[in-house]
Amino acid sequence: MARGELRIYLGAAPGVGKTYAMLEEAGRRAERGTDVVVAVVETHGRKDTSAMLGDLEVVPRAAIEYRGTELTEMDLDSVLARRPQVAVVDELAHTNAPGSRNTKRWQDVAELLDAGISVLTTVNIQHLESLNDVVAQITGVEQRETVPDAVVRAAGQVELVDMTPETLRRRMAHGNIYAAEKIDAALGNYFRAGNLTALRELALLWLADKVDEQLDQYRTDHHINATWETRERIVVALTGGPEGDTLIRRAARIAARTRGADLLAVHVSRNDGLAGADPAALAHQQVLVESLGGSYHQVIGSDIPRALLDFARAVNATQIVLGVSSRGKLAQLFSAGVGVTTTALSGSIDVHLVTHERAAQGRRGRREPTALSRRRRIAGFAAVAAGLPALTAVLKSIPALSLTNDILLFLAAVIGVSLIGGLWPALLAAITGSLLLNWFFTPPFGRFTIAEGGHLLALAIFVVIAIAVSWVVDTAARTTRQAAQASADAQTLATVAGSVLRGQRPLTALLERLRETFTLASVTLLDQGVAVAHVGQAQPAARDADVEVKVDDTVTMLLHGHRLEASDRRIVEAFAAQATLALRQERLAAEAAAAKPLAEADRMRTALLAAVSHDLRTPLASAKAAVAGLRSEEVVFDDDDRAELLATADESLDRLTALVTNLLDMSRLQAGALGVNAVDVGAEDVVPRALDDIGPQARSVAVHIPDDLPLVHADPGLLERILVNLITNALRYSPAGKAPVVTASVLGASIELRIIDHGPGIAEDRWNDVFLPFQRLGDRDNHTGVGLGLALARGLTEAMGGTLVPDHTPGGGLTMILTLPTGSST
C-alpha cells in the first residue's frame, strides 16, 4: 500500500489564514472529484473559516471523559474506517486529551499516512521543536505543544501562509482572530509588531532551509553538478598558513553584502596524511570562521584544486576565496599553483584571488627535519671513508672479476651507505665509487680516463643508479619518520580529545591531559595576563615559564617543566587553541547558568501574574458584588436573599484567603523561610481536622486509619494543609458516586497516607508536571485556583523530610502517596 502524501500549511503566528487556505485546497480537490473528509478543524469561532467548510463531509469527533469534563478529539478509528483519499486535520502540534490512543495529533496523522490516506494539515512556526526555545525568548511565551522537525521536513509539500505584521494586527483589531475581550491583551503581548516580524523571519528561514534540502535532493537525483545561484555561498580555502585570517575576514565581508549568504571555510588535507598544515593555525581559524557565523569543513584529496572544486560544487557554492600563491617566482614557472588551476577549472563559480603579506615571497615554513639522526649520518660518512677503500682492496686482490661485477659490488656498497647514513653520504659514496672504478678497474688503469665507450656508459649508469637509489632510500626514511610523527600526533590528539569529552570540566581536563602527555610540572592558561585555569604544581611566574604559547591577543598558555621539541610544540599550539575554545564555552555555560535562575524567576513571575490576575479578581468581584447588593438602598432583600449574599461573600473571601495563604507559603518555601515545628502526632487526629476545613463536601470521603497506627513525626499545621490540598484535589476530579478514600499504613520506619480518587487519572509521563506551580493539567474549563495546591503540598512535605508521589489507582484514577517518618516515641 502506497503511503499517503502530507501537505502542511505553515504559518508564522495564529490568524494568518492557515486553516482557511487548507480548507480552500480541500474544497478544490472535492470539486475535482477527490474523496475528501474533514477529520478535525478548529474554527475558533471565526465565521469566514466556518463558511469554508461548505459541503465538505465532516467526521464526527470522539467524546472523551476527563476529570468530570467531556472533551472531544479527532475520531481516528472512524477516519481510518471511512478510508477517504484525503483527510483534513487541523493543528498538527495539538496534544490529545488523556485517554486518546496517541498523545499527539501528529502521531494520529502518521497512522493516517501509513494507511494510504493523504493529509492536509496546519502548524505554526512556534510549535517546531527546534525553534521552541528561540520563540520563547522572543515572545516570552513557552509553547508546550511541539512537533518534531523531522515530521514537518518529511512532508511532501510545505506551503507558507504569509501575512505582514501590520495586516495581521489589523485583522486582530477588527476581531477576525480573537474575541473582543482578548484583543487588547494580545496586541500588547504576543502580537506585538516586533514579535510578529521575528516569527515571520523564522518561518521564512526555516522554509528556505527546507527548499534547499529539496533542491539538493533534486540536483542529486538528476546528477546536476553545475552551480545554481539560488543563494550566495562563499567558500574560503584555508591552507593553515597565517594568511588564513585575512582570507576569512575578506570572505565574511563578501558574504555580509548579501543577506542570507552562507560562509563556509574548507581545508583540503593531503590523502597521505603527511604534509599537513599547522593544526594550531587551523584550530584558530576554525574558531574565527565560526565566530563570524560561518562553518568549518575538512576534506581529503591528492589533487587540491579538484578536491576544492568538488566540495564547492557539492554545497552549490557561488564564489571561492583563495589566497594568492606564496610560492616564489621560480617555483611558479614549474607549476601554475592552486589558485591559477582552480580558476581555470571553476566554470561558473567565481574565484577571488586575495593578496596578502606573504604573496609571492616563497615558502618560509618550518624547515623539514632530516630523515636520519646526526649519528646515523656520521656513521654513513665513516662507512664511505673506510668501506670503499676496503672494497677496492678486496676487488684488486681478485683479478678474475669483470668490470660489470665490480660496478655491481660498488653499487651494493652505495646502497648500504644510503641505508646507514641517508642521502648525502650515499651521494658521496656514488661519486667516490665512480672515481675508484675509473682509476683502478677501467683501462687505462691509474688514470682518470676511459678508453672504451662501453666502460664510460657503464660508469655513467652506475652513478645515475647510485644517486637514484640513494634518493629513494632517503625519501622512504623521511616518509617513515613523518608517518610515525603524524601517527604519534594523531594518537595524542585523540587521547586528549577523548579525555575532554568524558570530563565534566573540559578546560581543566584538557590542561591536565596536556600536562600528563608531555610530563610537565604545570600548565597555566592566562587571559589578559590573569590566570583563568591552572593544573599541576604551584603556579610559577610568567617569566619563569619554559614554554610560552600565545594563542591570540589576549590568551596565552604557559608550560613549566622542560623545553619542548619543535614537533611537540605544534601539538601544544593546537591544544592551546582548543583550550581557548573550551574557556569560551565554560564562560558561556556559566553565563547561561547565571541567567537560568533569572529566566526561571521571570517565567514564574509571568505565570503568577497570568494566574493571579484572574483568580484574585474573581473572589474579590464576587465578594464586592454581594456586599454592594447588601448595602444597596434601591433593592429590598428578604432574609433568604440576604443569607445567600452573605454566604457568597463569605465563600469568596474564604477562597481569597486560601489563595493568598498558598501564595505566601509558596514564597516562603522558595525563600527557605518557612518554619517547621515537627512533633509526634496521630494521623487519626489530623485527618478529621483537614476534612472539617474542607467543609460539607468532604463528608463523602471515606477514611480508613488503623487503630494501632504509630504516630507520625510532622508539623500538625502543615500536615493539615497538605491533606486539605490533596483531598480537595481528589474531590474535584472524582466522579459522582465514587468518593475519594484516605488510608494509612506503616511501611518500615515511615507512615504512608494514601489519598485515592477514581477520576480520569493522569498519564504517567505527566506526573511531574502536576507539581509545577501555576499548572492545571487539562483544566481548560476550570477557572478556579492558580495551580499551587499540589506544588505547595509537595514543598511542605519535603520541608518535613517526607515525600509526595503519584501512582495509578487500580481500576482508574490517581493515588497521591504521602510518606512521612514515624514518631520518635513509637
mmCIF file of C-alpha atoms in Angstrom, residues 434-650:
data_model
loop_
_atom_site.group_PDB
_atom_site.id
_atom_site.type_symbol
_atom_site.label_atom_id
_atom_site.label_comp_id
_atom_site.label_asym_id
_atom_site.label_seq_id
_atom_site.Cartn_x
_atom_site.Cartn_y
_atom_site.Cartn_z
ATOM 1 C CA SER A 434 82.811 6.139 -9.679
ATOM 2 C CA LEU A 435 86.281 7.663 -9.282
ATOM 3 C CA LEU A 436 87.701 4.463 -7.730
ATOM 4 C CA LEU A 437 86.185 2.361 -10.510
ATOM 5 C CA ASN A 438 87.717 4.662 -13.115
ATOM 6 C CA TRP A 439 91.192 4.729 -11.522
ATOM 7 C CA PHE A 440 91.576 1.070 -10.529
ATOM 8 C CA PHE A 441 89.240 -1.002 -12.729
ATOM 9 C CA THR A 442 88.760 0.812 -16.066
ATOM 10 C CA PRO A 443 91.546 0.756 -18.667
ATOM 11 C CA PRO A 444 93.843 2.606 -18.839
ATOM 12 C CA PHE A 445 94.477 1.881 -15.146
ATOM 13 C CA GLY A 446 95.864 4.568 -12.843
ATOM 14 C CA ARG A 447 94.388 7.419 -14.881
ATOM 15 C CA PHE A 448 91.011 9.230 -14.860
ATOM 16 C CA THR A 449 90.453 8.451 -18.498
ATOM 17 C CA ILE A 450 88.363 5.759 -20.181
ATOM 18 C CA ALA A 451 89.496 4.118 -23.346
ATOM 19 C CA GLU A 452 86.279 2.354 -24.334
ATOM 20 C CA GLY A 453 82.839 3.980 -24.759
ATOM 21 C CA GLY A 454 81.120 0.960 -23.196
ATOM 22 C CA HIS A 455 83.031 1.422 -19.992
ATOM 23 C CA LEU A 456 82.079 5.106 -19.905
ATOM 24 C CA LEU A 457 78.403 4.211 -20.326
ATOM 25 C CA ALA A 458 78.662 1.617 -17.549
ATOM 26 C CA LEU A 459 80.174 4.133 -15.131
ATOM 27 C CA ALA A 460 77.529 6.734 -16.054
ATOM 28 C CA ILE A 461 74.758 4.240 -15.442
ATOM 29 C CA PHE A 462 76.380 3.350 -12.116
ATOM 30 C CA VAL A 463 76.376 6.979 -10.999
ATOM 31 C CA VAL A 464 72.761 7.564 -12.075
ATOM 32 C CA ILE A 465 71.520 4.372 -10.384
ATOM 33 C CA ALA A 466 73.504 5.090 -7.243
ATOM 34 C CA ILE A 467 72.105 8.605 -6.955
ATOM 35 C CA ALA A 468 68.552 7.456 -7.728
ATOM 36 C CA VAL A 469 68.683 4.636 -5.197
ATOM 37 C CA SER A 470 70.138 6.988 -2.597
ATOM 38 C CA TRP A 471 67.317 9.448 -3.210
ATOM 39 C CA VAL A 472 64.636 6.750 -2.949
ATOM 40 C CA VAL A 473 66.068 5.326 0.259
ATOM 41 C CA ASP A 474 66.342 8.744 1.861
ATOM 42 C CA THR A 475 62.795 9.656 0.794
ATOM 43 C CA ALA A 476 61.472 6.406 2.229
ATOM 44 C CA ALA A 477 63.242 7.094 5.508
ATOM 45 C CA ARG A 478 61.885 10.635 5.620
ATOM 46 C CA THR A 479 58.363 9.410 4.854
ATOM 47 C CA THR A 480 58.596 6.755 7.539
ATOM 48 C CA ARG A 481 59.668 9.331 10.095
ATOM 49 C CA GLN A 482 56.877 11.717 9.068
ATOM 50 C CA ALA A 483 54.329 8.910 9.224
ATOM 51 C CA ALA A 484 55.490 7.940 12.697
ATOM 52 C CA GLN A 485 55.308 11.574 13.821
ATOM 53 C CA ALA A 486 51.849 12.007 12.289
ATOM 54 C CA SER A 487 50.658 8.796 13.956
ATOM 55 C CA ALA A 488 52.011 9.951 17.322
ATOM 56 C CA ASP A 489 50.399 13.369 16.895
ATOM 57 C CA ALA A 490 47.058 11.818 15.915
ATOM 58 C CA GLN A 491 47.156 9.418 18.860
ATOM 59 C CA THR A 492 47.949 12.273 21.251
ATOM 60 C CA LEU A 493 45.148 14.432 19.834
ATOM 61 C CA ALA A 494 42.675 11.554 20.028
ATOM 62 C CA THR A 495 43.640 10.787 23.625
ATOM 63 C CA VAL A 496 43.296 14.402 24.690
ATOM 64 C CA ALA A 497 40.005 14.827 22.820
ATOM 65 C CA GLY A 498 38.609 11.705 24.459
ATOM 66 C CA SER A 499 39.545 12.880 27.929
ATOM 67 C CA VAL A 500 37.976 16.251 27.272
ATOM 68 C CA LEU A 501 34.727 14.739 26.017
ATOM 69 C CA ARG A 502 34.480 12.435 29.030
ATOM 70 C CA GLY A 503 35.260 15.171 31.555
ATOM 71 C CA GLN A 504 32.771 17.342 33.365
ATOM 72 C CA ARG A 505 35.055 20.384 33.022
ATOM 73 C CA PRO A 506 36.544 20.345 29.505
ATOM 74 C CA LEU A 507 39.125 23.086 30.125
ATOM 75 C CA THR A 508 40.601 21.505 33.254
ATOM 76 C CA ALA A 509 40.552 18.047 31.634
ATOM 77 C CA LEU A 510 42.344 19.411 28.570
ATOM 78 C CA LEU A 511 45.123 21.080 30.568
ATOM 79 C CA GLU A 512 45.557 18.066 32.845
ATOM 80 C CA ARG A 513 45.845 15.653 29.926
ATOM 81 C CA LEU A 514 48.306 18.021 28.223
ATOM 82 C CA ARG A 515 50.458 18.098 31.380
ATOM 83 C CA GLU A 516 50.459 14.316 31.648
ATOM 84 C CA THR A 517 51.163 13.755 27.952
ATOM 85 C CA PHE A 518 54.323 15.889 27.907
ATOM 86 C CA THR A 519 55.304 15.222 31.582
ATOM 87 C CA LEU A 520 55.129 18.884 32.522
ATOM 88 C CA ALA A 521 55.205 20.264 36.047
ATOM 89 C CA SER A 522 52.324 22.656 35.460
ATOM 90 C CA VAL A 523 50.185 24.231 32.739
ATOM 91 C CA THR A 524 48.564 27.661 33.118
ATOM 92 C CA LEU A 525 46.142 29.466 30.841
ATOM 93 C CA LEU A 526 46.211 33.271 31.030
ATOM 94 C CA ASP A 527 43.557 35.633 29.738
ATOM 95 C CA GLN A 528 44.699 39.251 29.572
ATOM 96 C CA GLY A 529 47.521 38.393 31.952
ATOM 97 C CA VAL A 530 45.249 36.792 34.562
ATOM 98 C CA ALA A 531 45.360 33.048 35.245
ATOM 99 C CA VAL A 532 41.962 31.516 34.437
ATOM 100 C CA ALA A 533 42.970 27.842 34.681
ATOM 101 C CA HIS A 534 45.925 26.016 36.212
ATOM 102 C CA VAL A 535 46.879 22.374 36.757
ATOM 103 C CA GLY A 536 49.958 20.822 38.334
ATOM 104 C CA GLN A 537 52.392 22.278 40.831
ATOM 105 C CA ALA A 538 52.262 25.770 42.290
ATOM 106 C CA GLN A 539 51.768 28.346 39.593
ATOM 107 C CA PRO A 540 55.127 29.843 38.515
ATOM 108 C CA ALA A 541 55.597 33.446 37.465
ATOM 109 C CA ALA A 542 55.098 34.128 33.779
ATOM 110 C CA ARG A 543 58.765 34.986 33.333
ATOM 111 C CA ASP A 544 59.786 31.551 34.684
ATOM 112 C CA ALA A 545 57.796 29.577 32.123
ATOM 113 C CA ASP A 546 59.804 27.163 29.995
ATOM 114 C CA VAL A 547 57.402 27.450 27.056
ATOM 115 C CA GLU A 548 55.008 30.279 26.260
ATOM 116 C CA VAL A 549 52.352 29.741 23.587
ATOM 117 C CA LYS A 550 50.450 32.840 22.505
ATOM 118 C CA VAL A 551 47.012 31.898 21.167
ATOM 119 C CA ASP A 552 45.648 35.340 20.319
ATOM 120 C CA ASP A 553 45.903 38.910 21.522
ATOM 121 C CA THR A 554 44.554 38.071 24.988
ATOM 122 C CA VAL A 555 45.074 34.358 25.686
ATOM 123 C CA THR A 556 48.451 32.790 26.463
ATOM 124 C CA MET A 557 49.424 29.309 27.684
ATOM 125 C CA LEU A 558 52.433 28.844 29.988
ATOM 126 C CA LEU A 559 54.163 25.457 30.325
ATOM 127 C CA HIS A 560 56.599 24.755 33.156
ATOM 128 C CA GLY A 561 58.795 21.676 33.425
ATOM 129 C CA HIS A 562 61.085 21.407 30.404
ATOM 130 C CA ARG A 563 61.572 22.666 26.899
ATOM 131 C CA LEU A 564 59.655 21.012 24.084
ATOM 132 C CA GLU A 565 60.831 19.822 20.713
ATOM 133 C CA ALA A 566 59.558 21.661 17.667
ATOM 134 C CA SER A 567 57.220 18.789 16.699
ATOM 135 C CA ASP A 568 55.770 18.694 20.216
ATOM 136 C CA ARG A 569 55.231 22.442 20.183
ATOM 137 C CA ARG A 570 52.956 22.065 17.156
ATOM 138 C CA ILE A 571 50.671 19.789 19.130
ATOM 139 C CA VAL A 572 50.767 22.091 22.144
ATOM 140 C CA GLU A 573 49.725 25.009 19.935
ATOM 141 C CA ALA A 574 46.749 23.007 18.717
ATOM 142 C CA PHE A 575 45.787 22.207 22.304
ATOM 143 C CA ALA A 576 46.167 25.856 23.254
ATOM 144 C CA ALA A 577 43.666 26.828 20.560
ATOM 145 C CA GLN A 578 41.237 24.189 21.804
ATOM 146 C CA ALA A 579 41.773 25.350 25.390
ATOM 147 C CA THR A 580 40.759 28.852 24.328
ATOM 148 C CA LEU A 581 37.608 27.443 22.780
ATOM 149 C CA ALA A 582 36.897 25.414 25.941
ATOM 150 C CA LEU A 583 37.421 28.567 28.033
ATOM 151 C CA ARG A 584 34.864 30.452 25.991
ATOM 152 C CA GLN A 585 32.415 27.557 26.230
ATOM 153 C CA GLU A 586 32.796 27.403 30.016
ATOM 154 C CA ARG A 587 32.173 31.135 30.251
ATOM 155 C CA LEU A 588 29.098 30.862 28.059
ATOM 156 C CA ALA A 589 27.861 27.960 30.183
ATOM 157 C CA ALA A 590 28.461 29.982 33.342
ATOM 158 C CA GLU A 591 26.579 32.938 31.880
ATOM 159 C CA ALA A 592 23.732 30.649 30.856
ATOM 160 C CA ALA A 593 23.657 29.113 34.343
ATOM 161 C CA ALA A 594 23.602 32.577 35.897
ATOM 162 C CA ALA A 595 20.803 33.639 33.580
ATOM 163 C CA LYS A 596 18.745 30.494 34.161
ATOM 164 C CA PRO A 597 17.513 31.462 37.655
ATOM 165 C CA LEU A 598 16.622 34.906 36.349
ATOM 166 C CA ALA A 599 14.760 33.356 33.423
ATOM 167 C CA GLU A 600 13.022 30.921 35.766
ATOM 168 C CA ALA A 601 12.093 33.756 38.101
ATOM 169 C CA ASP A 602 10.782 35.736 35.159
ATOM 170 C CA ARG A 603 8.787 32.719 33.978
ATOM 171 C CA MET A 604 7.367 32.242 37.442
ATOM 172 C CA ARG A 605 6.542 35.923 37.676
ATOM 173 C CA THR A 606 4.802 35.833 34.302
ATOM 174 C CA ALA A 607 2.865 32.693 35.256
ATOM 175 C CA LEU A 608 1.962 34.201 38.627
ATOM 176 C CA LEU A 609 0.641 37.385 37.066
ATOM 177 C CA ALA A 610 -1.276 35.435 34.439
ATOM 178 C CA ALA A 611 -2.866 33.160 37.038
ATOM 179 C CA VAL A 612 -3.393 35.614 39.855
ATOM 180 C CA SER A 613 -4.756 38.343 37.572
ATOM 181 C CA HIS A 614 -7.846 36.198 37.104
ATOM 182 C CA ASP A 615 -8.033 34.298 40.362
ATOM 183 C CA LEU A 616 -7.661 37.315 42.619
ATOM 184 C CA ARG A 617 -10.274 39.287 40.722
ATOM 185 C CA THR A 618 -12.882 36.522 40.732
ATOM 186 C CA PRO A 619 -13.410 36.166 44.524
ATOM 187 C CA LEU A 620 -12.915 39.907 45.013
ATOM 188 C CA ALA A 621 -15.578 40.647 42.411
ATOM 189 C CA SER A 622 -17.993 38.124 43.938
ATOM 190 C CA ALA A 623 -17.465 39.445 47.464
ATOM 191 C CA LYS A 624 -17.754 43.070 46.345
ATOM 192 C CA ALA A 625 -20.934 42.353 44.386
ATOM 193 C CA ALA A 626 -22.508 40.619 47.398
ATOM 194 C CA VAL A 627 -21.560 43.430 49.801
ATOM 195 C CA ALA A 628 -22.646 46.104 47.335
ATOM 196 C CA GLY A 629 -26.022 44.376 46.986
ATOM 197 C CA LEU A 630 -26.487 44.269 50.732
ATOM 198 C CA ARG A 631 -25.659 47.964 51.036
ATOM 199 C CA SER A 632 -27.888 48.989 48.155
ATOM 200 C CA GLU A 633 -30.913 51.062 49.129
ATOM 201 C CA GLU A 634 -32.629 50.538 45.780
ATOM 202 C CA VAL A 635 -33.347 46.840 46.331
ATOM 203 C CA VAL A 636 -35.044 45.280 49.345
ATOM 204 C CA PHE A 637 -33.862 41.712 50.070
ATOM 205 C CA ASP A 638 -35.734 39.161 52.159
ATOM 206 C CA ASP A 639 -33.931 37.063 54.741
ATOM 207 C CA ASP A 640 -33.156 34.229 52.338
ATOM 208 C CA ASP A 641 -31.616 36.588 49.772
ATOM 209 C CA ARG A 642 -29.560 38.328 52.444
ATOM 210 C CA ALA A 643 -28.340 34.970 53.752
ATOM 211 C CA GLU A 644 -27.386 33.887 50.227
ATOM 212 C CA LEU A 645 -25.474 37.113 49.595
ATOM 213 C CA LEU A 646 -23.656 36.807 52.914
ATOM 214 C CA ALA A 647 -22.798 33.187 52.131
ATOM 215 C CA THR A 648 -21.465 34.248 48.720
ATOM 216 C CA ALA A 649 -19.320 36.950 50.287
ATOM 217 C CA ASP A 650 -18.068 34.567 52.951
#
